[in-house]
């Protein structure tokens, strides 16, 4: 039992260590935070700076435990590889194309080879010169528009595509959307660890 607990601790530490140490985009103030759970989970975010722009991924794997953690690692590796491969060939890549590539990788490795039924809710985002292009299906994002002093629910971040890892035939092009960030605007992304959190007093 102690050895198993030690291996789970190692898995949690690996999962936390591969998160980006810092996210820096010129013109933005950015904060990112993840609280380590008591067990291995599937929540993850990532950031890749490319000469074609800045890429962000955020999402969650169904369930908990080591299988979810492994699926999250596969997702992150496929996300970064798709961006770096496109850059090597001198081209940018759309968020919906990243989503489709990651989906094929998950279907092959996680579903066909491992035999896991895990799926991933995920958003991929491209930023360049204040323009945000996004694709996928995860949680509704929040945008505060400073000039209008208004909070906008970005519903297109959710339920616009099938989840990753369910079918290799998924095409998420219809889920791609865009908006412009202006000075003073605030853009909030999160996983279900935020919206499903409960105060311990409410459990009594």
Tab-separated table of N, CA, C and O in Angstrom, residues 42-155:
chain	number	residue	atom	x	y	z
A	42	UNK	N	-7.337	14.500	-14.414
A	42	UNK	CA	-7.206	14.788	-15.834
A	42	UNK	C	-7.222	16.257	-16.194
A	42	UNK	O	-7.163	16.613	-17.369
A	43	UNK	N	-7.316	17.148	-15.204
A	43	UNK	CA	-7.300	18.583	-15.498
A	43	UNK	C	-5.901	19.009	-15.929
A	43	UNK	O	-4.910	18.607	-15.312
A	44	UNK	N	-5.824	19.830	-16.953
A	44	UNK	CA	-4.513	20.298	-17.417
A	44	UNK	C	-4.676	21.544	-18.270
A	44	UNK	O	-5.716	21.753	-18.897
A	45	UNK	N	-3.635	22.369	-18.278
A	45	UNK	CA	-3.565	23.491	-19.204
A	45	UNK	C	-2.155	23.537	-19.772
A	45	UNK	O	-1.221	22.955	-19.214
A	46	UNK	N	-1.992	24.234	-20.894
A	46	UNK	CA	-0.683	24.271	-21.537
A	46	UNK	C	-0.545	25.567	-22.327
A	46	UNK	O	-1.535	26.247	-22.628
A	47	UNK	N	0.705	25.900	-22.647
A	47	UNK	CA	1.001	27.119	-23.399
A	47	UNK	C	2.203	26.872	-24.299
A	47	UNK	O	3.207	26.310	-23.850
A	48	UNK	N	2.068	27.271	-25.552
A	48	UNK	CA	3.170	27.147	-26.509
A	48	UNK	C	3.312	28.462	-27.256
A	48	UNK	O	2.343	28.966	-27.840
A	49	UNK	N	4.521	29.036	-27.213
A	49	UNK	CA	4.802	30.252	-27.976
A	49	UNK	C	5.403	29.843	-29.317
A	49	UNK	O	6.390	29.099	-29.368
A	50	UNK	N	4.828	30.337	-30.398
A	50	UNK	CA	5.271	30.023	-31.749
A	50	UNK	C	5.521	31.319	-32.502
A	50	UNK	O	4.982	32.374	-32.154
A	51	UNK	N	6.322	31.253	-33.550
A	51	UNK	CA	6.537	32.458	-34.359
A	51	UNK	C	5.268	32.853	-35.109
A	51	UNK	O	5.183	33.944	-35.667
A	52	UNK	N	4.279	31.978	-35.099
A	52	UNK	CA	3.007	32.272	-35.746
A	52	UNK	C	1.939	32.700	-34.749
A	52	UNK	O	0.783	32.884	-35.120
A	53	UNK	N	2.308	32.847	-33.493
A	53	UNK	CA	1.350	33.269	-32.484
A	53	UNK	C	1.493	32.461	-31.212
A	53	UNK	O	2.414	31.651	-31.057
A	54	UNK	N	0.568	32.673	-30.288
A	54	UNK	CA	0.590	32.006	-28.999
A	54	UNK	C	-0.577	31.021	-28.909
A	54	UNK	O	-1.703	31.354	-29.271
A	55	UNK	N	-0.290	29.819	-28.401
A	55	UNK	CA	-1.301	28.772	-28.318
A	55	UNK	C	-1.521	28.373	-26.866
A	55	UNK	O	-0.571	28.186	-26.110
A	56	UNK	N	-2.785	28.229	-26.503
A	56	UNK	CA	-3.171	27.815	-25.159
A	56	UNK	C	-4.135	26.639	-25.264
A	56	UNK	O	-5.009	26.621	-26.139
A	57	UNK	N	-3.958	25.669	-24.389
A	57	UNK	CA	-4.896	24.563	-24.286
A	57	UNK	C	-5.369	24.424	-22.853
A	57	UNK	O	-4.601	24.626	-21.913
A	58	UNK	N	-6.638	24.114	-22.669
A	58	UNK	CA	-7.166	23.865	-21.332
A	58	UNK	C	-8.283	22.845	-21.441
A	58	UNK	O	-9.092	22.886	-22.371
A	59	UNK	N	-8.294	21.887	-20.503
A	59	UNK	CA	-9.327	20.875	-20.585
A	59	UNK	C	-9.288	19.905	-19.430
A	59	UNK	O	-8.558	20.091	-18.446
A	60	UNK	N	-10.066	18.844	-19.574
A	60	UNK	CA	-10.217	17.879	-18.497
A	60	UNK	C	-10.543	16.512	-19.086
A	60	UNK	O	-11.306	16.403	-20.050
A	61	UNK	N	-9.973	15.481	-18.501
A	61	UNK	CA	-10.262	14.111	-18.895
A	61	UNK	C	-11.367	13.565	-17.990
A	61	UNK	O	-11.411	13.868	-16.792
A	62	UNK	N	-12.235	12.754	-18.541
A	62	UNK	CA	-13.308	12.155	-17.745
A	62	UNK	C	-12.727	11.272	-16.649
A	62	UNK	O	-11.726	10.588	-16.839
A	63	UNK	N	-13.367	11.306	-15.484
A	63	UNK	CA	-12.950	10.456	-14.386
A	63	UNK	C	-11.713	10.958	-13.667
A	63	UNK	O	-11.246	12.088	-13.878
A	64	UNK	N	-11.182	10.094	-12.804
A	64	UNK	CA	-9.982	10.418	-12.024
A	64	UNK	C	-9.069	9.203	-12.017
A	64	UNK	O	-9.398	8.152	-12.541
A	65	UNK	N	-7.922	9.361	-11.416
A	65	UNK	CA	-6.989	8.251	-11.299
A	65	UNK	C	-5.933	8.258	-12.384
A	65	UNK	O	-5.892	9.129	-13.257
A	66	UNK	N	-5.068	7.243	-12.329
A	66	UNK	CA	-3.934	7.172	-13.237
A	66	UNK	C	-4.330	7.136	-14.714
A	66	UNK	O	-3.680	7.803	-15.526
A	67	UNK	N	-5.372	6.383	-15.135
A	67	UNK	CA	-5.752	6.395	-16.557
A	67	UNK	C	-6.088	7.803	-17.065
A	67	UNK	O	-5.728	8.163	-18.187
A	68	UNK	N	-6.769	8.596	-16.244
A	68	UNK	CA	-7.088	9.973	-16.642
A	68	UNK	C	-5.823	10.807	-16.762
A	68	UNK	O	-5.681	11.618	-17.681
A	69	UNK	N	-4.882	10.605	-15.816
A	69	UNK	CA	-3.627	11.339	-15.871
A	69	UNK	C	-2.815	11.000	-17.105
A	69	UNK	O	-2.229	11.880	-17.742
A	70	UNK	N	-2.783	9.720	-17.477
A	70	UNK	CA	-2.054	9.307	-18.678
A	70	UNK	C	-2.698	9.907	-19.920
A	70	UNK	O	-2.009	10.387	-20.825
A	71	UNK	N	-4.023	9.899	-19.973
A	71	UNK	CA	-4.721	10.485	-21.113
A	71	UNK	C	-4.412	11.971	-21.247
A	71	UNK	O	-4.219	12.487	-22.348
A	72	UNK	N	-4.348	12.680	-20.108
A	72	UNK	CA	-4.006	14.105	-20.129
A	72	UNK	C	-2.601	14.320	-20.685
A	72	UNK	O	-2.358	15.268	-21.434
A	73	UNK	N	-1.661	13.443	-20.311
A	73	UNK	CA	-0.295	13.555	-20.817
A	73	UNK	C	-0.240	13.321	-22.332
A	73	UNK	O	0.477	14.025	-23.051
A	74	UNK	N	-0.995	12.341	-22.821
A	74	UNK	CA	-1.048	12.088	-24.265
A	74	UNK	C	-1.595	13.312	-24.985
A	74	UNK	O	-1.074	13.733	-26.021
A	75	UNK	N	-2.642	13.886	-24.420
A	75	UNK	CA	-3.244	15.076	-25.018
A	75	UNK	C	-2.252	16.221	-25.102
A	75	UNK	O	-2.141	16.891	-26.148
A	76	UNK	N	-1.518	16.476	-24.019
A	76	UNK	CA	-0.558	17.579	-24.014
A	76	UNK	C	0.569	17.356	-25.031
A	76	UNK	O	0.981	18.280	-25.735
A	77	UNK	N	1.056	16.129	-25.113
A	77	UNK	CA	2.132	15.822	-26.059
A	77	UNK	C	1.657	16.007	-27.497
A	77	UNK	O	2.387	16.559	-28.335
A	78	UNK	N	0.445	15.587	-27.794
A	78	UNK	CA	-0.089	15.733	-29.152
A	78	UNK	C	-0.333	17.201	-29.491
A	78	UNK	O	-0.086	17.646	-30.623
A	79	UNK	N	-0.809	17.970	-28.513
A	79	UNK	CA	-1.036	19.408	-28.699
A	79	UNK	C	0.257	20.127	-29.075
A	79	UNK	O	0.329	20.836	-30.083
A	80	UNK	N	1.309	19.908	-28.282
A	80	UNK	CA	2.573	20.583	-28.542
A	80	UNK	C	3.210	20.092	-29.841
A	80	UNK	O	3.765	20.887	-30.611
A	81	UNK	N	3.119	18.806	-30.105
A	81	UNK	CA	3.725	18.253	-31.320
A	81	UNK	C	3.091	18.814	-32.578
A	81	UNK	O	3.777	19.094	-33.569
A	82	UNK	N	1.779	19.002	-32.563
A	82	UNK	CA	1.099	19.524	-33.754
A	82	UNK	C	1.552	20.946	-34.066
A	82	UNK	O	1.756	21.310	-35.236
A	83	UNK	N	1.776	21.756	-33.029
A	83	UNK	CA	2.219	23.140	-33.225
A	83	UNK	C	3.659	23.179	-33.715
A	83	UNK	O	3.994	23.887	-34.669
A	84	UNK	N	4.538	22.405	-33.073
A	84	UNK	CA	5.953	22.394	-33.454
A	84	UNK	C	6.144	21.824	-34.863
A	84	UNK	O	6.987	22.307	-35.626
A	85	UNK	N	5.363	20.825	-35.220
A	85	UNK	CA	5.471	20.239	-36.560
A	85	UNK	C	5.067	21.255	-37.619
A	85	UNK	O	5.748	21.409	-38.644
A	86	UNK	N	3.967	21.968	-37.385
A	86	UNK	CA	3.535	22.994	-38.329
A	86	UNK	C	4.592	24.079	-38.470
A	86	UNK	O	4.870	24.562	-39.584
A	87	UNK	N	5.222	24.455	-37.361
A	87	UNK	CA	6.241	25.500	-37.391
A	87	UNK	C	7.459	25.051	-38.191
A	87	UNK	O	8.048	25.836	-38.938
A	88	UNK	N	7.839	23.787	-38.057
A	88	UNK	CA	8.966	23.257	-38.821
A	88	UNK	C	8.711	23.377	-40.325
A	88	UNK	O	9.624	23.676	-41.107
A	89	UNK	N	7.471	23.191	-40.731
A	89	UNK	CA	7.115	23.288	-42.145
A	89	UNK	C	6.778	24.718	-42.569
A	89	UNK	O	6.288	24.943	-43.681
A	90	UNK	N	7.025	25.679	-41.670
A	90	UNK	CA	6.843	27.083	-42.012
A	90	UNK	C	5.410	27.518	-42.146
A	90	UNK	O	5.099	28.404	-42.952
A	91	UNK	N	4.534	26.938	-41.371
A	91	UNK	CA	3.116	27.284	-41.484
A	91	UNK	C	2.479	27.345	-40.102
A	91	UNK	O	2.946	26.714	-39.151
A	92	UNK	N	1.426	28.127	-40.009
A	92	UNK	CA	0.661	28.167	-38.772
A	92	UNK	C	-0.363	27.036	-38.814
A	92	UNK	O	-0.467	26.300	-39.801
A	93	UNK	N	-1.109	26.897	-37.733
A	93	UNK	CA	-2.107	25.841	-37.660
A	93	UNK	C	-3.323	26.394	-36.918
A	93	UNK	O	-3.188	27.110	-35.931
A	94	UNK	N	-4.523	26.093	-37.421
A	94	UNK	CA	-5.747	26.587	-36.795
A	94	UNK	C	-6.074	25.753	-35.557
A	94	UNK	O	-5.773	24.556	-35.503
A	95	UNK	N	-6.716	26.351	-34.561
A	95	UNK	CA	-7.113	25.580	-33.381
A	95	UNK	C	-7.964	24.352	-33.706
A	95	UNK	O	-7.812	23.308	-33.075
A	96	UNK	N	-8.863	24.455	-34.690
A	96	UNK	CA	-9.682	23.291	-35.016
A	96	UNK	C	-8.844	22.169	-35.616
A	96	UNK	O	-9.151	20.975	-35.419
A	97	UNK	N	-7.766	22.527	-36.318
A	97	UNK	CA	-6.881	21.503	-36.857
A	97	UNK	C	-6.116	20.800	-35.740
A	97	UNK	O	-5.910	19.577	-35.778
A	98	UNK	N	-5.682	21.572	-34.736
A	98	UNK	CA	-5.041	20.969	-33.571
A	98	UNK	C	-6.001	19.996	-32.893
A	98	UNK	O	-5.635	18.867	-32.540
A	99	UNK	N	-7.236	20.424	-32.726
A	99	UNK	CA	-8.254	19.587	-32.078
A	99	UNK	C	-8.424	18.267	-32.823
A	99	UNK	O	-8.464	17.186	-32.220
A	100	UNK	N	-8.496	18.343	-34.151
A	100	UNK	CA	-8.681	17.137	-34.954
A	100	UNK	C	-7.477	16.204	-34.864
A	100	UNK	O	-7.620	14.982	-34.812
A	101	UNK	N	-6.270	16.788	-34.856
A	101	UNK	CA	-5.046	15.970	-34.762
A	101	UNK	C	-4.972	15.275	-33.402
A	101	UNK	O	-4.716	14.067	-33.316
A	102	UNK	N	-5.190	16.035	-32.333
A	102	UNK	CA	-5.141	15.456	-30.990
A	102	UNK	C	-6.190	14.350	-30.855
A	102	UNK	O	-5.939	13.304	-30.253
A	103	UNK	N	-7.355	14.571	-31.431
A	103	UNK	CA	-8.402	13.556	-31.373
A	103	UNK	C	-7.962	12.250	-32.014
A	103	UNK	O	-8.183	11.160	-31.472
A	104	UNK	N	-7.322	12.337	-33.187
A	104	UNK	CA	-6.853	11.125	-33.866
A	104	UNK	C	-5.817	10.386	-33.018
A	104	UNK	O	-5.825	9.159	-32.936
A	105	UNK	N	-4.928	11.151	-32.381
A	105	UNK	CA	-3.906	10.537	-31.532
A	105	UNK	C	-4.549	9.833	-30.332
A	105	UNK	O	-4.199	8.696	-29.991
A	106	UNK	N	-5.512	10.491	-29.693
A	106	UNK	CA	-6.176	9.900	-28.534
A	106	UNK	C	-6.966	8.654	-28.917
A	106	UNK	O	-6.978	7.665	-28.182
A	107	UNK	N	-7.636	8.716	-30.068
A	107	UNK	CA	-8.406	7.552	-30.514
A	107	UNK	C	-7.485	6.359	-30.764
A	107	UNK	O	-7.826	5.220	-30.443
A	108	UNK	N	-6.298	6.630	-31.326
A	108	UNK	CA	-5.362	5.549	-31.619
A	108	UNK	C	-4.730	4.987	-30.353
A	108	UNK	O	-4.796	3.776	-30.083
A	109	UNK	N	-4.116	5.857	-29.557
A	109	UNK	CA	-3.356	5.392	-28.397
A	109	UNK	C	-4.243	5.018	-27.222
A	109	UNK	O	-4.090	3.955	-26.617
A	110	UNK	N	-5.169	5.894	-26.882
A	110	UNK	CA	-5.948	5.691	-25.676
A	110	UNK	C	-7.084	4.702	-25.878
A	110	UNK	O	-7.328	3.829	-25.046
A	111	UNK	N	-7.784	4.813	-26.991
A	111	UNK	CA	-8.951	3.969	-27.219
A	111	UNK	C	-8.585	2.624	-27.840
A	111	UNK	O	-8.889	1.561	-27.299
A	112	UNK	N	-7.887	2.668	-28.987
A	112	UNK	CA	-7.605	1.430	-29.707
A	112	UNK	C	-6.520	0.583	-29.041
A	112	UNK	O	-6.647	-0.633	-28.925
A	113	UNK	N	-5.439	1.208	-28.596
A	113	UNK	CA	-4.319	0.434	-28.052
A	113	UNK	C	-4.464	0.142	-26.563
A	113	UNK	O	-4.304	-0.996	-26.133
A	114	UNK	N	-4.749	1.183	-25.771
A	114	UNK	CA	-4.893	0.970	-24.331
A	114	UNK	C	-6.240	0.329	-24.006
A	114	UNK	O	-6.369	-0.436	-23.056
A	115	UNK	N	-7.237	0.634	-24.824
A	115	UNK	CA	-8.573	0.109	-24.568
A	115	UNK	C	-9.330	0.886	-23.518
A	115	UNK	O	-10.243	0.375	-22.866
A	116	UNK	N	-8.974	2.166	-23.344
A	116	UNK	CA	-9.617	3.009	-22.344
A	116	UNK	C	-10.849	3.690	-22.935
A	116	UNK	O	-10.913	3.975	-24.125
A	117	UNK	N	-11.836	3.938	-22.080
A	117	UNK	CA	-13.040	4.648	-22.519
A	117	UNK	C	-12.996	6.123	-22.125
A	117	UNK	O	-14.010	6.818	-22.164
A	118	UNK	N	-11.827	6.619	-21.768
A	118	UNK	CA	-11.699	8.014	-21.368
A	118	UNK	C	-11.914	8.945	-22.563
A	118	UNK	O	-11.536	8.637	-23.691
A	119	UNK	N	-12.541	10.088	-22.297
A	119	UNK	CA	-12.653	11.140	-23.301
A	119	UNK	C	-12.207	12.457	-22.685
A	119	UNK	O	-12.053	12.562	-21.467
A	120	UNK	N	-11.993	13.449	-23.528
A	120	UNK	CA	-11.423	14.712	-23.073
A	120	UNK	C	-12.294	15.875	-23.542
A	120	UNK	O	-12.641	15.967	-24.719
A	121	UNK	N	-12.645	16.758	-22.621
A	121	UNK	CA	-13.246	18.040	-22.986
A	121	UNK	C	-12.111	19.047	-23.065
A	121	UNK	O	-11.296	19.130	-22.147
A	122	UNK	N	-12.049	19.809	-24.135
A	122	UNK	CA	-10.839	20.603	-24.388
A	122	UNK	C	-11.128	21.819	-25.263
A	122	UNK	O	-11.949	21.762	-26.172
A	123	UNK	N	-10.445	22.911	-24.961
A	123	UNK	CA	-10.413	24.086	-25.841
A	123	UNK	C	-8.978	24.366	-26.243
A	123	UNK	O	-8.066	24.296	-25.408
A	124	UNK	N	-8.765	24.703	-27.501
A	124	UNK	CA	-7.470	25.167	-27.990
A	124	UNK	C	-7.651	26.588	-28.496
A	124	UNK	O	-8.633	26.903	-29.175
A	125	UNK	N	-6.698	27.429	-28.166
A	125	UNK	CA	-6.819	28.869	-28.415
A	125	UNK	C	-5.542	29.386	-29.069
A	125	UNK	O	-4.437	29.017	-28.666
A	126	UNK	N	-5.721	30.233	-30.068
A	126	UNK	CA	-4.600	30.908	-30.720
A	126	UNK	C	-4.757	32.404	-30.504
A	126	UNK	O	-5.840	32.968	-30.707
A	127	UNK	N	-3.679	33.047	-30.055
A	127	UNK	CA	-3.692	34.500	-29.858
A	127	UNK	C	-2.605	35.148	-30.695
A	127	UNK	O	-1.464	34.691	-30.723
A	128	UNK	N	-2.970	36.214	-31.375
A	128	UNK	CA	-1.989	37.022	-32.087
A	128	UNK	C	-2.554	38.426	-32.267
A	128	UNK	O	-3.652	38.601	-32.792
A	129	UNK	N	-1.800	39.409	-31.769
A	129	UNK	CA	-2.168	40.824	-31.905
A	129	UNK	C	-3.574	41.108	-31.381
A	129	UNK	O	-4.325	41.907	-31.955
A	130	UNK	N	-3.930	40.458	-30.285
A	130	UNK	CA	-5.219	40.731	-29.656
A	130	UNK	C	-6.379	39.925	-30.200
A	130	UNK	O	-7.483	39.973	-29.642
A	131	UNK	N	-6.166	39.191	-31.273
A	131	UNK	CA	-7.238	38.362	-31.827
A	131	UNK	C	-7.175	36.964	-31.212
A	131	UNK	O	-6.125	36.325	-31.215
A	132	UNK	N	-8.295	36.506	-30.700
A	132	UNK	CA	-8.401	35.184	-30.099
A	132	UNK	C	-9.206	34.289	-31.035
A	132	UNK	O	-10.355	34.602	-31.378
A	133	UNK	N	-8.611	33.174	-31.435
A	133	UNK	CA	-9.310	32.170	-32.236
A	133	UNK	C	-9.349	30.893	-31.411
A	133	UNK	O	-8.321	30.452	-30.888
A	134	UNK	N	-10.514	30.294	-31.294
A	134	UNK	CA	-10.670	29.138	-30.409
A	134	UNK	C	-11.480	28.040	-31.083
A	134	UNK	O	-12.251	28.287	-32.007
A	135	UNK	N	-11.273	26.820	-30.591
A	135	UNK	CA	-12.044	25.678	-31.089
A	135	UNK	C	-12.112	24.619	-30.011
A	135	UNK	O	-11.292	24.585	-29.093
A	136	UNK	N	-13.109	23.742	-30.131
A	136	UNK	CA	-13.234	22.639	-29.203
A	136	UNK	C	-14.491	22.730	-28.364
A	136	UNK	O	-15.393	23.535	-28.630
A	137	UNK	N	-14.543	21.912	-27.329
A	137	UNK	CA	-15.705	21.864	-26.438
A	137	UNK	C	-15.237	21.582	-25.019
A	137	UNK	O	-14.707	20.511	-24.738
A	138	UNK	N	-15.402	22.563	-24.152
A	138	UNK	CA	-15.020	22.398	-22.740
A	138	UNK	C	-16.018	23.183	-21.895
A	138	UNK	O	-17.217	22.974	-22.031
A	139	UNK	N	-15.543	24.095	-21.060
A	139	UNK	CA	-16.424	24.920	-20.233
A	139	UNK	C	-16.668	26.278	-20.899
A	139	UNK	O	-15.844	26.758	-21.672
A	140	UNK	N	-17.806	26.884	-20.588
A	140	UNK	CA	-18.108	28.230	-21.078
A	140	UNK	C	-17.055	29.198	-20.546
A	140	UNK	O	-16.785	29.234	-19.339
A	141	UNK	N	-16.439	29.971	-21.425
A	141	UNK	CA	-15.445	30.955	-21.001
A	141	UNK	C	-16.135	32.268	-20.628
A	141	UNK	O	-17.295	32.510	-20.998
A	142	UNK	N	-15.402	33.109	-19.920
A	142	UNK	CA	-15.936	34.390	-19.463
A	142	UNK	C	-15.055	35.519	-19.996
A	142	UNK	O	-13.823	35.449	-19.915
A	143	UNK	N	-15.690	36.551	-20.537
A	143	UNK	CA	-14.969	37.717	-21.044
A	143	UNK	C	-15.575	38.986	-20.454
A	143	UNK	O	-16.775	39.238	-20.597
A	144	UNK	N	-14.727	39.759	-19.785
A	144	UNK	CA	-15.155	41.075	-19.290
A	144	UNK	C	-14.698	42.131	-20.283
A	144	UNK	O	-13.505	42.270	-20.566
A	145	UNK	N	-15.680	42.884	-20.833
A	145	UNK	CA	-15.388	43.960	-21.784
A	145	UNK	C	-15.313	45.282	-21.024
A	145	UNK	O	-16.315	45.785	-20.512
A	146	UNK	N	-14.098	45.812	-20.968
A	146	UNK	CA	-13.844	46.997	-20.144
A	146	UNK	C	-14.618	48.220	-20.637
A	146	UNK	O	-15.226	48.944	-19.838
A	147	UNK	N	-14.602	48.462	-21.929
A	147	UNK	CA	-15.260	49.662	-22.468
A	147	UNK	C	-16.761	49.670	-22.199
A	147	UNK	O	-17.363	50.713	-21.967
A	148	UNK	N	-17.370	48.504	-22.221
A	148	UNK	CA	-18.817	48.396	-22.003
A	148	UNK	C	-19.156	48.070	-20.553
A	148	UNK	O	-20.338	48.058	-20.183
A	149	UNK	N	-18.110	47.800	-19.732
A	149	UNK	CA	-18.320	47.377	-18.346
A	149	UNK	C	-19.338	46.237	-18.290
A	149	UNK	O	-20.307	46.270	-17.534
A	150	UNK	N	-19.078	45.209	-19.089
A	150	UNK	CA	-20.041	44.121	-19.248
A	150	UNK	C	-19.334	42.773	-19.242
A	150	UNK	O	-18.252	42.626	-19.807
A	151	UNK	N	-19.943	41.798	-18.583
A	151	UNK	CA	-19.436	40.427	-18.578
A	151	UNK	C	-20.172	39.614	-19.629
A	151	UNK	O	-21.406	39.597	-19.661
A	152	UNK	N	-19.430	38.942	-20.493
A	152	UNK	CA	-20.007	38.172	-21.591
A	152	UNK	C	-19.707	36.689	-21.381
A	152	UNK	O	-18.559	36.303	-21.150
A	153	UNK	N	-20.734	35.872	-21.446
A	153	UNK	CA	-20.557	34.415	-21.415
A	153	UNK	C	-20.249	33.936	-22.831
A	153	UNK	O	-21.045	34.128	-23.746
A	154	UNK	N	-19.090	33.312	-22.994
A	154	UNK	CA	-18.690	32.818	-24.308
A	154	UNK	C	-19.158	31.367	-24.453
A	154	UNK	O	-18.420	30.406	-24.252
A	155	UNK	N	-20.439	31.216	-24.817
A	155	UNK	CA	-21.058	29.900	-24.882
A	155	UNK	C	-20.459	29.011	-25.960
A	155	UNK	O	-20.564	27.784	-25.889
